[in-house]
Every structure is written in structure tokens, then in C-alpha cells.
GROMACS .gro file of C-alpha atoms in nm:
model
  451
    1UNK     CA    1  10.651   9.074   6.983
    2UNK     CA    2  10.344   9.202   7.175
    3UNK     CA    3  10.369   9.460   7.466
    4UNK     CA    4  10.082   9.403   7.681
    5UNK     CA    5   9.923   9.678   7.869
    6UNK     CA    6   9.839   9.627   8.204
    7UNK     CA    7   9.520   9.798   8.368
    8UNK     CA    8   9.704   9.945   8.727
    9UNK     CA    9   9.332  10.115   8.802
   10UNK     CA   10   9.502  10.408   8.960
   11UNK     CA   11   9.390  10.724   8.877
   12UNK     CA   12   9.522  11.116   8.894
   13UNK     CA   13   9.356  11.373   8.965
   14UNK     CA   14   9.247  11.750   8.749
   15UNK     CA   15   9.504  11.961   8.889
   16UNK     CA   16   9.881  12.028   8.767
   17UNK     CA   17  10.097  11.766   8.688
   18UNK     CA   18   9.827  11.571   8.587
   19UNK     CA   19  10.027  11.250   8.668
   20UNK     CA   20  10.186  11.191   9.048
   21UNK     CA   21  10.275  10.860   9.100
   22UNK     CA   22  10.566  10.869   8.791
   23UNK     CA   23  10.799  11.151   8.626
   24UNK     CA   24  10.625  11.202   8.249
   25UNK     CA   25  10.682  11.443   8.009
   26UNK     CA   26  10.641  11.498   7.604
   27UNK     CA   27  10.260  11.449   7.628
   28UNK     CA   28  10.077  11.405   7.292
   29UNK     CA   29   9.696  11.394   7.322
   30UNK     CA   30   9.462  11.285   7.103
   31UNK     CA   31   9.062  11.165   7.150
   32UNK     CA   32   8.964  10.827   7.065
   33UNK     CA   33   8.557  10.817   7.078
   34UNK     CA   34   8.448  10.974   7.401
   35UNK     CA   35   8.756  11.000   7.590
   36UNK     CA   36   9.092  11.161   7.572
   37UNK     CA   37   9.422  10.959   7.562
   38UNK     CA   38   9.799  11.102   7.655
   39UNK     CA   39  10.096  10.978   7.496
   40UNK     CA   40  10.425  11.094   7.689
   41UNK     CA   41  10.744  10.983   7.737
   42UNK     CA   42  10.848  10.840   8.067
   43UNK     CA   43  11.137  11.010   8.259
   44UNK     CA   44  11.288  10.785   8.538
   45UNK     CA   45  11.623  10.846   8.740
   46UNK     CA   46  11.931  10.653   8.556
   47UNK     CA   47  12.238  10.616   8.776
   48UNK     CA   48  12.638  10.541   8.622
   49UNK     CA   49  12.581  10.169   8.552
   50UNK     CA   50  12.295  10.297   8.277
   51UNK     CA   51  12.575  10.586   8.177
   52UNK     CA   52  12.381  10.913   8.190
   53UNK     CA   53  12.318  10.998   8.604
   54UNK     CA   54  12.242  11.352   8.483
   55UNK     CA   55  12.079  11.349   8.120
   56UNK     CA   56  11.714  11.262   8.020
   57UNK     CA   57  11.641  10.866   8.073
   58UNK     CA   58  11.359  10.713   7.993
   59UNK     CA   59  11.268  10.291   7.880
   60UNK     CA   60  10.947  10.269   7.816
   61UNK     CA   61  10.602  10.436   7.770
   62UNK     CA   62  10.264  10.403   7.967
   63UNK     CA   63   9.919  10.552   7.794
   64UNK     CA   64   9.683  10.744   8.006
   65UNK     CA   65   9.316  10.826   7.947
   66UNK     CA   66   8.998  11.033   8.079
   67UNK     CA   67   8.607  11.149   8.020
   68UNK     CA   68   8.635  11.423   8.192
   69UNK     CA   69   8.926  11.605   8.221
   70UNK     CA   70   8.908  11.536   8.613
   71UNK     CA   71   9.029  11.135   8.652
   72UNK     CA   72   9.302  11.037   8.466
   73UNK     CA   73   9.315  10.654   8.448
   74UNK     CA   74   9.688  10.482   8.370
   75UNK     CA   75   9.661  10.186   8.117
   76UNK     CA   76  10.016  10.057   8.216
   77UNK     CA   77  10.341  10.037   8.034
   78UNK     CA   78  10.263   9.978   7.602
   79UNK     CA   79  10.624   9.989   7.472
   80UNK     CA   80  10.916   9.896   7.598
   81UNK     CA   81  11.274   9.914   7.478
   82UNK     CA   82  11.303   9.529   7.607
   83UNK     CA   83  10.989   9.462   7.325
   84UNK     CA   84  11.069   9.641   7.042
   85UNK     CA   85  11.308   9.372   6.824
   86UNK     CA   86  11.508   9.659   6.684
   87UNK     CA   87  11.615   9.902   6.973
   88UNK     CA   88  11.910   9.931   7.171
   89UNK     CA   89  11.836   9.778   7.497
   90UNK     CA   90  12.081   9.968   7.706
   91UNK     CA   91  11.954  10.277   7.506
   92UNK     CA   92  11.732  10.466   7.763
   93UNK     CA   93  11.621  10.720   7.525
   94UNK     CA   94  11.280  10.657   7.425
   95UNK     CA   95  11.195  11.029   7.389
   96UNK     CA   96  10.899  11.221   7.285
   97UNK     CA   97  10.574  10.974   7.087
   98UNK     CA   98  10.255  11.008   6.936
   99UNK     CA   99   9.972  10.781   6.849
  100UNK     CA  100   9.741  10.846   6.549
  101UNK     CA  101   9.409  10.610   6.444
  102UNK     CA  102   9.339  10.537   6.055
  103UNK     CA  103   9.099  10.262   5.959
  104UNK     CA  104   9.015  10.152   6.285
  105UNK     CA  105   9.399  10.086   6.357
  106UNK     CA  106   9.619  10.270   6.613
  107UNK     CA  107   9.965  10.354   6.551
  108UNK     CA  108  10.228  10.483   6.822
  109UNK     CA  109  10.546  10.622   6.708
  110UNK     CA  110  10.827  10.673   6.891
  111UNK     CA  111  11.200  10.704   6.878
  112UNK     CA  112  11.492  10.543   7.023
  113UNK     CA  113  11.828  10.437   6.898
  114UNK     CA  114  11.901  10.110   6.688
  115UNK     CA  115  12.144   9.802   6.837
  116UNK     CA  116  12.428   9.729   6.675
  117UNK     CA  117  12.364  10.052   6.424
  118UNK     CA  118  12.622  10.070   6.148
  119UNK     CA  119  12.795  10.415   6.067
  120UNK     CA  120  12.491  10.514   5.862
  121UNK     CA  121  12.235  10.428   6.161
  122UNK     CA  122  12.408  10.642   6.419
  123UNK     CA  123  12.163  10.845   6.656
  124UNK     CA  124  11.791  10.792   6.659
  125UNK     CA  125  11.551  10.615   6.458
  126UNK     CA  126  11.131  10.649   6.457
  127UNK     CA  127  10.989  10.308   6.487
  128UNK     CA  128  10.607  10.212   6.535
  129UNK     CA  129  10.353  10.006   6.661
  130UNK     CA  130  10.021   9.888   6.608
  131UNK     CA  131   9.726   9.813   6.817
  132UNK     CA  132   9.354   9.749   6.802
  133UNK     CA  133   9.238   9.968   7.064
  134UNK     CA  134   9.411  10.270   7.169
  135UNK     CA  135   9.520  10.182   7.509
  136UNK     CA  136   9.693   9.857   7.341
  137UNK     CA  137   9.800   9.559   7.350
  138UNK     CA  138  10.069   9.784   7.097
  139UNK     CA  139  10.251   9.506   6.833
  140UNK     CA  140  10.614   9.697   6.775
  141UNK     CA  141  10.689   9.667   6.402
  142UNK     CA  142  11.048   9.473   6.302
  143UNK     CA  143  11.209   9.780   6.177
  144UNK     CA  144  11.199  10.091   6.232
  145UNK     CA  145  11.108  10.347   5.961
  146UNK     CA  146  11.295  10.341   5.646
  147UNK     CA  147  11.448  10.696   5.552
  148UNK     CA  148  11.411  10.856   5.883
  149UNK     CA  149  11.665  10.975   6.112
  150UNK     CA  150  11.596  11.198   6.451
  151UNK     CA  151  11.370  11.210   6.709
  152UNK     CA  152  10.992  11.344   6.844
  153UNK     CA  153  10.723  11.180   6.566
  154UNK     CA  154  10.445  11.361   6.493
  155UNK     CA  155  10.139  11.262   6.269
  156UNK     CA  156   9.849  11.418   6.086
  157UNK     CA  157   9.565  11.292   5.879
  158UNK     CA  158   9.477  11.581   5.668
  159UNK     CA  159   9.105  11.596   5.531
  160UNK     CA  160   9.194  11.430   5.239
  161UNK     CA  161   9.287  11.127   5.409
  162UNK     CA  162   9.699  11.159   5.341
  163UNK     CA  163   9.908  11.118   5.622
  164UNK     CA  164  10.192  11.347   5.639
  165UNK     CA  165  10.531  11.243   5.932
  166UNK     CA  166  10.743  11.536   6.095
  167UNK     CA  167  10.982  11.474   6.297
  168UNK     CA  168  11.334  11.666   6.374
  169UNK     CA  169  11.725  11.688   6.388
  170UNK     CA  170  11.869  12.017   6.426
  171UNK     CA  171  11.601  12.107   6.156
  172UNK     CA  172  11.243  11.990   6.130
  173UNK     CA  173  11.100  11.822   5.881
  174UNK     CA  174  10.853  11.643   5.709
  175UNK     CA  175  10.749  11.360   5.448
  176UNK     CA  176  10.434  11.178   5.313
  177UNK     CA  177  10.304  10.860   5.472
  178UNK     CA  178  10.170  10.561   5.265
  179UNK     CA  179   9.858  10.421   5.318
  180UNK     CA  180   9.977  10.153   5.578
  181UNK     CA  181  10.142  10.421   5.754
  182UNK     CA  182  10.483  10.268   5.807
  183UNK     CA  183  10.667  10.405   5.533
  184UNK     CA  184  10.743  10.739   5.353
  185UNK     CA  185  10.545  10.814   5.068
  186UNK     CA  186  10.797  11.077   4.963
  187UNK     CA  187  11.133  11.186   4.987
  188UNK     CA  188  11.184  11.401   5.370
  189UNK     CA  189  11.155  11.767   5.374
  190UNK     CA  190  11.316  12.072   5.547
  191UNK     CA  191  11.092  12.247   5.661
  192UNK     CA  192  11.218  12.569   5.607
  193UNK     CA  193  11.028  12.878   5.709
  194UNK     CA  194  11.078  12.868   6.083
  195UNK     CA  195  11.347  13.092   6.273
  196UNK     CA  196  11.654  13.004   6.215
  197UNK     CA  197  11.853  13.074   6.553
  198UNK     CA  198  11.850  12.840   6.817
  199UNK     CA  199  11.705  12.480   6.892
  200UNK     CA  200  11.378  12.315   6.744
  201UNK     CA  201  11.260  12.035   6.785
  202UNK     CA  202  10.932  11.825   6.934
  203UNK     CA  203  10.668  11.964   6.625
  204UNK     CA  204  10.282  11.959   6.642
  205UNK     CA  205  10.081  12.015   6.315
  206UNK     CA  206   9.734  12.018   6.326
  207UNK     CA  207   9.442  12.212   6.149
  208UNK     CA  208   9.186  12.399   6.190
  209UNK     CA  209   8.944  12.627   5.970
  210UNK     CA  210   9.197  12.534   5.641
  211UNK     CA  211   9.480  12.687   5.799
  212UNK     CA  212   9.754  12.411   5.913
  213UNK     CA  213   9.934  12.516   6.232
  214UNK     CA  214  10.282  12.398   6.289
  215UNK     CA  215  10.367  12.431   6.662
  216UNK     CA  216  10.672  12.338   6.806
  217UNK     CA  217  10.968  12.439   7.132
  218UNK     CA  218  11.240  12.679   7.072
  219UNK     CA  219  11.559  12.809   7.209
  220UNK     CA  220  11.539  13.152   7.141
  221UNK     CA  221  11.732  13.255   7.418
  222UNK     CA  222  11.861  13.004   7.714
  223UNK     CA  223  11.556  12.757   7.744
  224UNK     CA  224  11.247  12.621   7.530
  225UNK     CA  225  10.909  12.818   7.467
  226UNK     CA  226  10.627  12.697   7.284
  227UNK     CA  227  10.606  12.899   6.935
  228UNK     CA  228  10.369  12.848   6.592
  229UNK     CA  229  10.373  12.943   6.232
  230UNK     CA  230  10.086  12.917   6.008
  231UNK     CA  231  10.027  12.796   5.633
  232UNK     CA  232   9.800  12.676   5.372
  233UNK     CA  233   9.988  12.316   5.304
  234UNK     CA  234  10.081  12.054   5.562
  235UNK     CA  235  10.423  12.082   5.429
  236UNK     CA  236  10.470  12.494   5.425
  237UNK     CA  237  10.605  12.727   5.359
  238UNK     CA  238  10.489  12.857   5.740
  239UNK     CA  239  10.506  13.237   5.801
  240UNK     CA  240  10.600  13.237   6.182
  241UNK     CA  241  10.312  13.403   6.384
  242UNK     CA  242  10.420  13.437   6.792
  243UNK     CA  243  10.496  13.239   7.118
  244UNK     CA  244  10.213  12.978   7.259
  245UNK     CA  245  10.386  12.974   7.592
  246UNK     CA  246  10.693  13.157   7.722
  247UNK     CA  247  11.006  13.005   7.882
  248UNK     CA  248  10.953  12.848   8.222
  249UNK     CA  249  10.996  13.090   8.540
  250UNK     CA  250  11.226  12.893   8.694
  251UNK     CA  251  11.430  12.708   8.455
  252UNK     CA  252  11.320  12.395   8.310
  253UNK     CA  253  11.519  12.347   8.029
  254UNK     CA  254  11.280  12.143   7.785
  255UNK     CA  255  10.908  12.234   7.698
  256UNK     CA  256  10.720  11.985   7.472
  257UNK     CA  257  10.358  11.970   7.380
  258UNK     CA  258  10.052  11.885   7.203
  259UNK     CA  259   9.722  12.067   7.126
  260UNK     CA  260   9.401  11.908   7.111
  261UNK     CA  261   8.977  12.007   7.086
  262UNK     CA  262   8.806  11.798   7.338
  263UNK     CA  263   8.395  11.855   7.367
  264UNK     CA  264   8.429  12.187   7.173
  265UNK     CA  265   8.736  12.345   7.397
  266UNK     CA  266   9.091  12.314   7.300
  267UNK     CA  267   9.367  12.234   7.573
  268UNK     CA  268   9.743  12.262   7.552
  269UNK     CA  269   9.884  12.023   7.714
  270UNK     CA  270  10.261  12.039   7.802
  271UNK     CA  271  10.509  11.958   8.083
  272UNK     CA  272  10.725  12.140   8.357
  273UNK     CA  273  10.978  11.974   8.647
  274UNK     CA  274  10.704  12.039   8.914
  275UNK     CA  275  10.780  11.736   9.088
  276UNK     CA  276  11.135  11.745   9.024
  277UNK     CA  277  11.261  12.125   9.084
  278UNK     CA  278  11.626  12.082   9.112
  279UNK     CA  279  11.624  11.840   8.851
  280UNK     CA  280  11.480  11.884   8.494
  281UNK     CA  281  11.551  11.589   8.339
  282UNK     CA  282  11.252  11.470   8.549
  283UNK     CA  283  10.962  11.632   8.434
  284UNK     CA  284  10.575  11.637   8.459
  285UNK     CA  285  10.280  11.659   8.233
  286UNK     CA  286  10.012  11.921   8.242
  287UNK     CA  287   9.760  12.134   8.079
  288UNK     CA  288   9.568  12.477   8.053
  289UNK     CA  289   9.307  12.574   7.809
  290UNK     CA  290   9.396  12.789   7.504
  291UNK     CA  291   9.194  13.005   7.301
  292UNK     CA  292   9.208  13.082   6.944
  293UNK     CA  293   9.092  13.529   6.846
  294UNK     CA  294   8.891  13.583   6.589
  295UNK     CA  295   9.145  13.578   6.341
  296UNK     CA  296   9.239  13.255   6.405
  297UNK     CA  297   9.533  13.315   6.636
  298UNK     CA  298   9.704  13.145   6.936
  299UNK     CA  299   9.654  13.363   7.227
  300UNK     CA  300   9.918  13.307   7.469
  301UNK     CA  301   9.872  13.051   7.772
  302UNK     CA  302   9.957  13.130   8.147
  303UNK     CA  303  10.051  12.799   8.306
  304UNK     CA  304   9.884  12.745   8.590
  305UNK     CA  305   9.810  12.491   8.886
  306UNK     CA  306   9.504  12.495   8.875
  307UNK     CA  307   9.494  12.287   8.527
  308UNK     CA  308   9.186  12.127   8.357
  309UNK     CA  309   8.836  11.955   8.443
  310UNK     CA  310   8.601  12.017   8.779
  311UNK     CA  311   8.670  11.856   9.155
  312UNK     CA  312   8.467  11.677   9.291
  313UNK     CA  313   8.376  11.774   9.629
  314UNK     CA  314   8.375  11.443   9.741
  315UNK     CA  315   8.714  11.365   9.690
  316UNK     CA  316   9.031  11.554   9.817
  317UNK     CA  317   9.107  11.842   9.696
  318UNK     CA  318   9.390  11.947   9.710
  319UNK     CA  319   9.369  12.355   9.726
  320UNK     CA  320   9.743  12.388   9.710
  321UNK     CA  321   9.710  12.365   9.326
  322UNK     CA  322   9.562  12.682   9.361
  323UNK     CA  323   9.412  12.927   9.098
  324UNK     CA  324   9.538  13.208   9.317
  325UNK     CA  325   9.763  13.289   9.612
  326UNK     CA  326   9.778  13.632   9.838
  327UNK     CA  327  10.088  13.792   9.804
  328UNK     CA  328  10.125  13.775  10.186
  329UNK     CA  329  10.060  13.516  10.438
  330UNK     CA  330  10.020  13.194  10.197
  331UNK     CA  331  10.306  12.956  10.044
  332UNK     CA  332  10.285  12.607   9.933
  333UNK     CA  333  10.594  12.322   9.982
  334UNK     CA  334  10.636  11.928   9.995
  335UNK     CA  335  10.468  11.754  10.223
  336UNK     CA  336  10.785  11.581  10.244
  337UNK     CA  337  11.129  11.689  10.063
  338UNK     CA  338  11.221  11.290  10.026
  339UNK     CA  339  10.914  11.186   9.863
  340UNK     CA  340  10.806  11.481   9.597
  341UNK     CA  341  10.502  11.179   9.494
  342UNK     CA  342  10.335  11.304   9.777
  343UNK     CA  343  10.223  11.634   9.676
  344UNK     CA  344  10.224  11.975   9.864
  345UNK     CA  345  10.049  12.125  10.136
  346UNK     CA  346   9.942  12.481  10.183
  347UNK     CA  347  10.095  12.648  10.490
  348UNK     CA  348   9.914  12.901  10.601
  349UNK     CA  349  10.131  13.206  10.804
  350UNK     CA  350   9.886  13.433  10.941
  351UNK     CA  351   9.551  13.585  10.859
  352UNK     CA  352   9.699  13.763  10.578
  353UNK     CA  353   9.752  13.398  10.410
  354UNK     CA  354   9.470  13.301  10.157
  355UNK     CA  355   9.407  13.111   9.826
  356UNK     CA  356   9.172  13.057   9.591
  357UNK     CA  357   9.081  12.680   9.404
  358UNK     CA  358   8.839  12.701   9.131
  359UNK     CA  359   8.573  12.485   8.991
  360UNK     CA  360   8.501  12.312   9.285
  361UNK     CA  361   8.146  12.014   9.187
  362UNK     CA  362   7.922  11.987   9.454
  363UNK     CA  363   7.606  11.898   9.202
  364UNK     CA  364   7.292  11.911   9.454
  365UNK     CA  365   7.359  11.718   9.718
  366UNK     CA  366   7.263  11.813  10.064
  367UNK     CA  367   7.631  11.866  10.218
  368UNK     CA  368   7.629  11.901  10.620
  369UNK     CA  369   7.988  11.834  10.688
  370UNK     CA  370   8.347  11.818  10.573
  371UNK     CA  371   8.672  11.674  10.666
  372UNK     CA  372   8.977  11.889  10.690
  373UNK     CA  373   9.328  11.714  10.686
  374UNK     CA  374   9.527  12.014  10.868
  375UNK     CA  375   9.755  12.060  11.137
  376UNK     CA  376   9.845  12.384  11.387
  377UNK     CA  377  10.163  12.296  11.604
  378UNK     CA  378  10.079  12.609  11.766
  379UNK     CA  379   9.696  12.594  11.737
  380UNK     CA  380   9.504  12.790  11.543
  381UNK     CA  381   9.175  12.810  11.367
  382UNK     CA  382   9.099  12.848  10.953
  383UNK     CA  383   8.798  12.873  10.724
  384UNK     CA  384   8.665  12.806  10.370
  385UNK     CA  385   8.451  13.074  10.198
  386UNK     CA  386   8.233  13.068   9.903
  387UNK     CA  387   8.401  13.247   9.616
  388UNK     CA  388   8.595  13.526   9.783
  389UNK     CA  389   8.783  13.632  10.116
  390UNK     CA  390   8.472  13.804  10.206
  391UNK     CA  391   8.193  13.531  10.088
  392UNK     CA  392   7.971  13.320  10.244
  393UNK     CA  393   8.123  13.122  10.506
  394UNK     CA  394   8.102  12.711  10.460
  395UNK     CA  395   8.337  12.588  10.710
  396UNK     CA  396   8.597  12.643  10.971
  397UNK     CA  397   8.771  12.452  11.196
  398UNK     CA  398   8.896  12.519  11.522
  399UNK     CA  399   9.255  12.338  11.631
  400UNK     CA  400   9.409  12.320  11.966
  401UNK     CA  401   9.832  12.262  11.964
  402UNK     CA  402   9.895  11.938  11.737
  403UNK     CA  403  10.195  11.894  11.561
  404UNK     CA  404  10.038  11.574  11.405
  405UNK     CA  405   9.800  11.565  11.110
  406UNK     CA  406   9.468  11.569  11.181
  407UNK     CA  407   9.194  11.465  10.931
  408UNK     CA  408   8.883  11.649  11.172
  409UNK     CA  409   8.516  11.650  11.039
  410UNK     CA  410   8.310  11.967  11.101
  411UNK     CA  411   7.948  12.025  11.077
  412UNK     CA  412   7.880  12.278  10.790
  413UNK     CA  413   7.792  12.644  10.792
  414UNK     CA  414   7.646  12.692  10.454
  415UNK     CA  415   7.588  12.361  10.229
  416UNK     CA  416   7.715  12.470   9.871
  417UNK     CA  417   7.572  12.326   9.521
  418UNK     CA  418   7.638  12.338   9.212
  419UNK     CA  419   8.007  12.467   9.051
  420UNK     CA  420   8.162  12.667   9.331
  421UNK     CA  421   8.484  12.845   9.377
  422UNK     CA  422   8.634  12.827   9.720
  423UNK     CA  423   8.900  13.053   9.914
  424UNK     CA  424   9.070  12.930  10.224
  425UNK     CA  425   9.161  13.168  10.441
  426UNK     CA  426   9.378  13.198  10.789
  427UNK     CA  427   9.211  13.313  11.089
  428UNK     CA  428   9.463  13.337  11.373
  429UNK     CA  429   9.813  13.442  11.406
  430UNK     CA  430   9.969  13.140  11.427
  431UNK     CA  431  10.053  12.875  11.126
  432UNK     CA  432   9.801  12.611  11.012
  433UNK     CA  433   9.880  12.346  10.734
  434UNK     CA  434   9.634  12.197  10.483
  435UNK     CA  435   9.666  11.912  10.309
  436UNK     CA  436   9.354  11.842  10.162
  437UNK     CA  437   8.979  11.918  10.230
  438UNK     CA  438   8.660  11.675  10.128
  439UNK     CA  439   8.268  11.739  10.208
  440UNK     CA  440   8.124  11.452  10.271
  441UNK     CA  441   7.746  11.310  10.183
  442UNK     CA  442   7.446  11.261  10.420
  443UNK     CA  443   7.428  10.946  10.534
  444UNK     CA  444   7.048  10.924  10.340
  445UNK     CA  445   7.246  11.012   9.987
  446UNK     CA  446   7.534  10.777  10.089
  447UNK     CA  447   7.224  10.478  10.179
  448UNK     CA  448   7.046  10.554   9.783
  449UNK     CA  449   7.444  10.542   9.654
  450UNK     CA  450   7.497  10.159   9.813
  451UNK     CA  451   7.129  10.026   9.733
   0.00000   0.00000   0.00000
């Protein structure tokens, strides 16, 4: 049975969730040649005729890619339960993947439970599935994989060219892969040396400078944080070293995760319920760069909103997904409460209100304007400045009462180039809304673009 994937040419953008057109979660990245690809799972809402209104519910898995940490392009749905021959159909529980390439072949494991299991086949099983290319057409495999019983696969190719499996169920655990990488090469293994108390699950082995890193999420107290242990063997023992990320501020249950070195910098990429807040079952990918010391240790990440890659100054950005926000003045909600897929807006209070977006591309274009999408119901006025409150001005824009959005294009003040961090800042009493901002080309660079 072949899964095709379909090409939907939309696109997401650098800041955090990475994806906001669909709930994701679970992300695995890996890079393929030149770009990077994410593997998550794919949360959806279920209601009581699918049997689990308020548990995690998911059918079927999309791939997403990038070159440059900035656009993130969706290659479509790759596995479905309806296509794989062996899965429960009614299952919704297609949790955590990964996708790993050997010998020019790419092979996606996921989990999901079996139809018409027997006693012995209860709970979750790891199937896979095999493509030529890594954003599919993915060929699920008959069966799944013989010996193994849990959930969130997890691959690596050590130097040697052995494959090893993890995987876990209430412990986790690990096995060697044959050559075709379908089946266990040896018997599984508990993977002992991890802390005992609480929930693990979702691991992440990779390695780097001979020592193997096994990452994975843990209940140590009431929800998951990301934690690592190191050894000298894919398979242990691992002496536990400290926490990647700590538990989420406000509550989602689940982390799960993935690390990866893209162009010489790693990233961790994880997710969060940012489009989802009073539900965590519906989650969101995202990711932050992490840093290894000198001694080969994980220093701990800060999430952030800010997230990965540059923005382009000539598309939206969206300055709500801000790198930092004034203690005063400044908050950020839904553009609309019914529709979280539409983002957030920054609402600014006063002319205490500020916040700063980093990494803003405007390579060396001439710049003389800019279109703000804003609105003041009670008029108002508010500027963009180059790197601080107090930096050079580059634009303002002056509002008279409009409860309406406004998208309003201003000549500049100072034309910016290069990599450029921005702060928007109020600059009357009254409240002023942002959606987005874009500078826009002279009509001479916008002529040599068409030709």
C-alpha cells in the first residue's frame, strides 16, 4: 500500500510554533542533503464517536522541511492509519515517529496499535515504512516489527554502520537492528541506568565526540522535562548528567523532542500547547538553539518565541513572537479566541509598552517604506527603533480613532540593512494593536526582481 504525499506549498514561518495551520507535536528532525526535515506526530481534536474527547488523538503524519531555518514547507500527509495494512483503524494513536536514511533508503517508524490484536498484541506496536526520498511517497511495511512492544521509535546509525532501535514502555529500551532495518538483530534491552522515579518515555540517542547521549522526557515531579545521561556504548550503562529543559511554566503535561546539528549549530527542537492553552493534548512544535560547554555538556535551553532562522523584512513579521517584552505596558493575546490558527497580536497599553524581535534580514536593499497592520480604537501613534528603546528611529505611524485594522504604509525614517534587531515601542497613552509589520522594496528593486 503506498501513502502518497501531497505537495500543499504552504509554508510557516521562523518563529515559535513553527507550524500554524495544524496542532503537531513529537518532532524528530533529521537533515537529508541540504535541508532539514521534521517528523512529528499530528494532534487533531477527537470527539465521543472516536472515544477519547479529552486524551491525545492523532491519525496520521505529515513531513515538513526547510533551508533555512526561516520557511518551513509542508510535504502533506505520508502515513496514515487508513494505509498501513496492519493498524487499528479506529485507533487514533499514532504517537511520537522518526525517520532515519541508510543506503540511500528512508525509513519512518512509528507506532500505533494492531487490529484485531490477540492477548499477546495488546497496546502498541512500532511499524515502518520505506521511501525513496525523504519527503515520500512512504510504502508501510505488512507487519509491524517483530519483538517490539510500546511506543516513541527512535533510531541511530552509529559510526560503524549498526543500527541500534529504542523505544519505551514504562521502561526504555533498546535492541540491535539488522541490516534491512526492519527487524531486531538482538534480543530488547532495559536500559537501566536512568532515574528510576517517575515517567520516561519519547528517547533520543545521538553522538557526538565518542560520547553517545541518551536524551529523553521525565516526570520527576507533576509534568515532563527534557533530561540526558551520557555513555560510551549505544546501549549503556548511562550515568545521568542534568535537565535539557525544565517543566513547562504553565502546564503542558507532555514534552517530547529531538536534537539535531544543522550547518555547524545544533537546535532542540520540541513542542508546547501554544496554540492550544487550555488544552494540552493539542500541542505545537518548536525550537531554540542549544549549546554544548567545553566538557561536552548540555547547557540548559530557555524556550523562547522568538525560535530559529532570520525574517525577512519583506514578509510579515510578526513581532509578537518576541525575544523580549517590558515588564509594563506590553502583552500579547489571540487575534481571535475562536480561531487560535490565526496567531497573536501585540497590544500595546501605553508608552511604557515595548518589545524587542531579533534577527530581523534586510540584506542591502534600499528600504523607503513599510506597512504597518495596526489598529488604535482610541487613536494613537507607535514607532519601530533600531536595536533598542532608545535607537535609531525607522518608522512610526500616526493613527486617528479606528477600531478596524488598518494595514497603513509610511515613508521611512532611517532605511536599515543588513541583520537588524528591532524594538517597537508605544508612543501615546492610549492602546495600539500590531499585528504584523513588512518594509517594502523600491519600486526600481521590485522592476530588476520581475525582469
Amino acid at each position: 500500500m503506498v501513502c502518497v504525499a501531497v505537495c500543499l506549498g504552504t509554508a510557516a514561518m521562523a518563529q515559535n510554533p513553527l507550524v500554524m495551520d495544524q496542532f503537531t507535536a513529537d518532532p524528530t528532525a533529521r537533515v537529508f542533503g541540504d535541508r532539514i526535515y521534521v517528523y512529528p506526530s499530528h494532534d487533531i481534536r477527537c470527539d465521543e464517536r472516536q472515544g477519547r474527547p479529552d486524551w491525545f488523538c492523532m491519525e496520521d503524519y505529515h513531513v515538513f522541511s526547510s533551508s533555512n531555518l526561516t520557511e518551513w514547507e509542508d510535504h502533506g500527509m505520508i502515513v496514515s492509519q487508513e494505509n498501513v495494512p496492519w493498524a487499528d483503524e479506529e485507533a487514533y494513536s499514532m504517537w511520537a515517529p522518526d525517520c532515519i536514511e541508510k543506503d540511500g533508503k528512508y525509513y519512518f517508524y512509528f507506532p500505533t496499535r494492531k487490529k484485531e490484536a490477540d492477548a499477546n498484541e495488546k497496546g502498541f506496536s512500532i511499524g515502518v515504512a520505506v521511501a525513496d526520498h525523504p519527503e515520500g511517497p512512504f510504502v508501510p511495511q505488512d507487519q509491524p516489527i517483530k519483538g517490539v512492544r510500546g511506543i516513541d521509535p527512535n533510531v541511530l546509525i552509529d559510526n560503524d554502520g549498526q543500527a541500534y532501535l529504542y523505544w519505551s514502555e514504562g521502561h526504555i529500551y533498546g535492541a540491535k537492528l539488522k541490516d534491512n532495518m526492519l527487524e531486531l538483530a538482538s534480543p530488547p534491552k532495559i536500559l537501566k541506568d536512568l532515574p528510576s522515579k517517575g515517567l520516561k518515555e519519547g528517547p533520543f540517542v545521538f553522538e557526538r565526540e565518542g560520547i553517545y547521549y541518551m536524551t529523553y522526557p521525565h516526570v520527576e515531579n507533576k509534568t515532563e522535562r527534557l533530561e540526558y545521561a551520557i555513555g560510551n556504548n549505544p546501549l549503556g550503562p548511562f550515568e545521568f548528567q542534568g535537565v535539557i529543559m525544565d517543566e513547562s511554566p504553565t502546564g503542558c503535561w507532555t514534552n517530547h523532542h529531538s536534537l539535531v546539528i544543522f550547518r555547524d549549530q545544533w537546535y532542540l527542537f520540541y513542542h508546547h500547547n501554544d496554540l492550544s492553552p487550555d488544552f494540552d493534548k493539542n500541542r505545537s512544535i518548536r525550537a531554540d538553539s542549544l549549546f554544548f560547554d567545553t566538557q561536552g555538556k548540555i547547557k540548559k535551553v530557555t524556550p523562547t518565541y522568538r525560535g530559529i532562522g532570520l525574517s525577512s523584512a519583506f514578509e510579515k513579521v510578526h513581532l509578537d513572537r518576541y525575544s523580549r517584552l517590558s515588564e509594563r505596558g506590553a502583552v500579547i493575546t489571540f487575534l481571535d479566541e475562536s480561531n487560535p490558527f490565526l496567531g497573536w497580536k501585540t497590544v500595546l497599553e501605553n508608552e511604557e509598552g515595548w518589545i524587542k524581535y531579533d534577527a530581523v534580514d534586510f540584506g542591502k536593499e534600499n528600504t523607503q517604506s513599510m506597512t504597518w497592520r495596526v489598529r488604535a480604537p482610541r487613536g494613537g501613534n507607535v514607532q519601530i527603533r533600531q536595536g533598542s528603546k532608545e535607537g535609531k528611529l525607522i518608522s512610526k505611524v500616526e493613527m486617528k480613532r479606528n477600531a478596524e485594522w488598518q494595514s497603513i504604509t509610511v515613508p521611512l525614517a532611517h532605511s536599515p540593512s543588513g541583520i537588524k534587531d528591532l524594538v517597537l515601542k508605544g508612543n501615546s497613552p492610549g492602546i495600539i494593536e500590531v499585528d504584523w509589520v513588512r518594509w517594502e522594496k523600491t519600486k526600481e528593486k521590485q522592476g530588476e526582481l520581475l525582469e
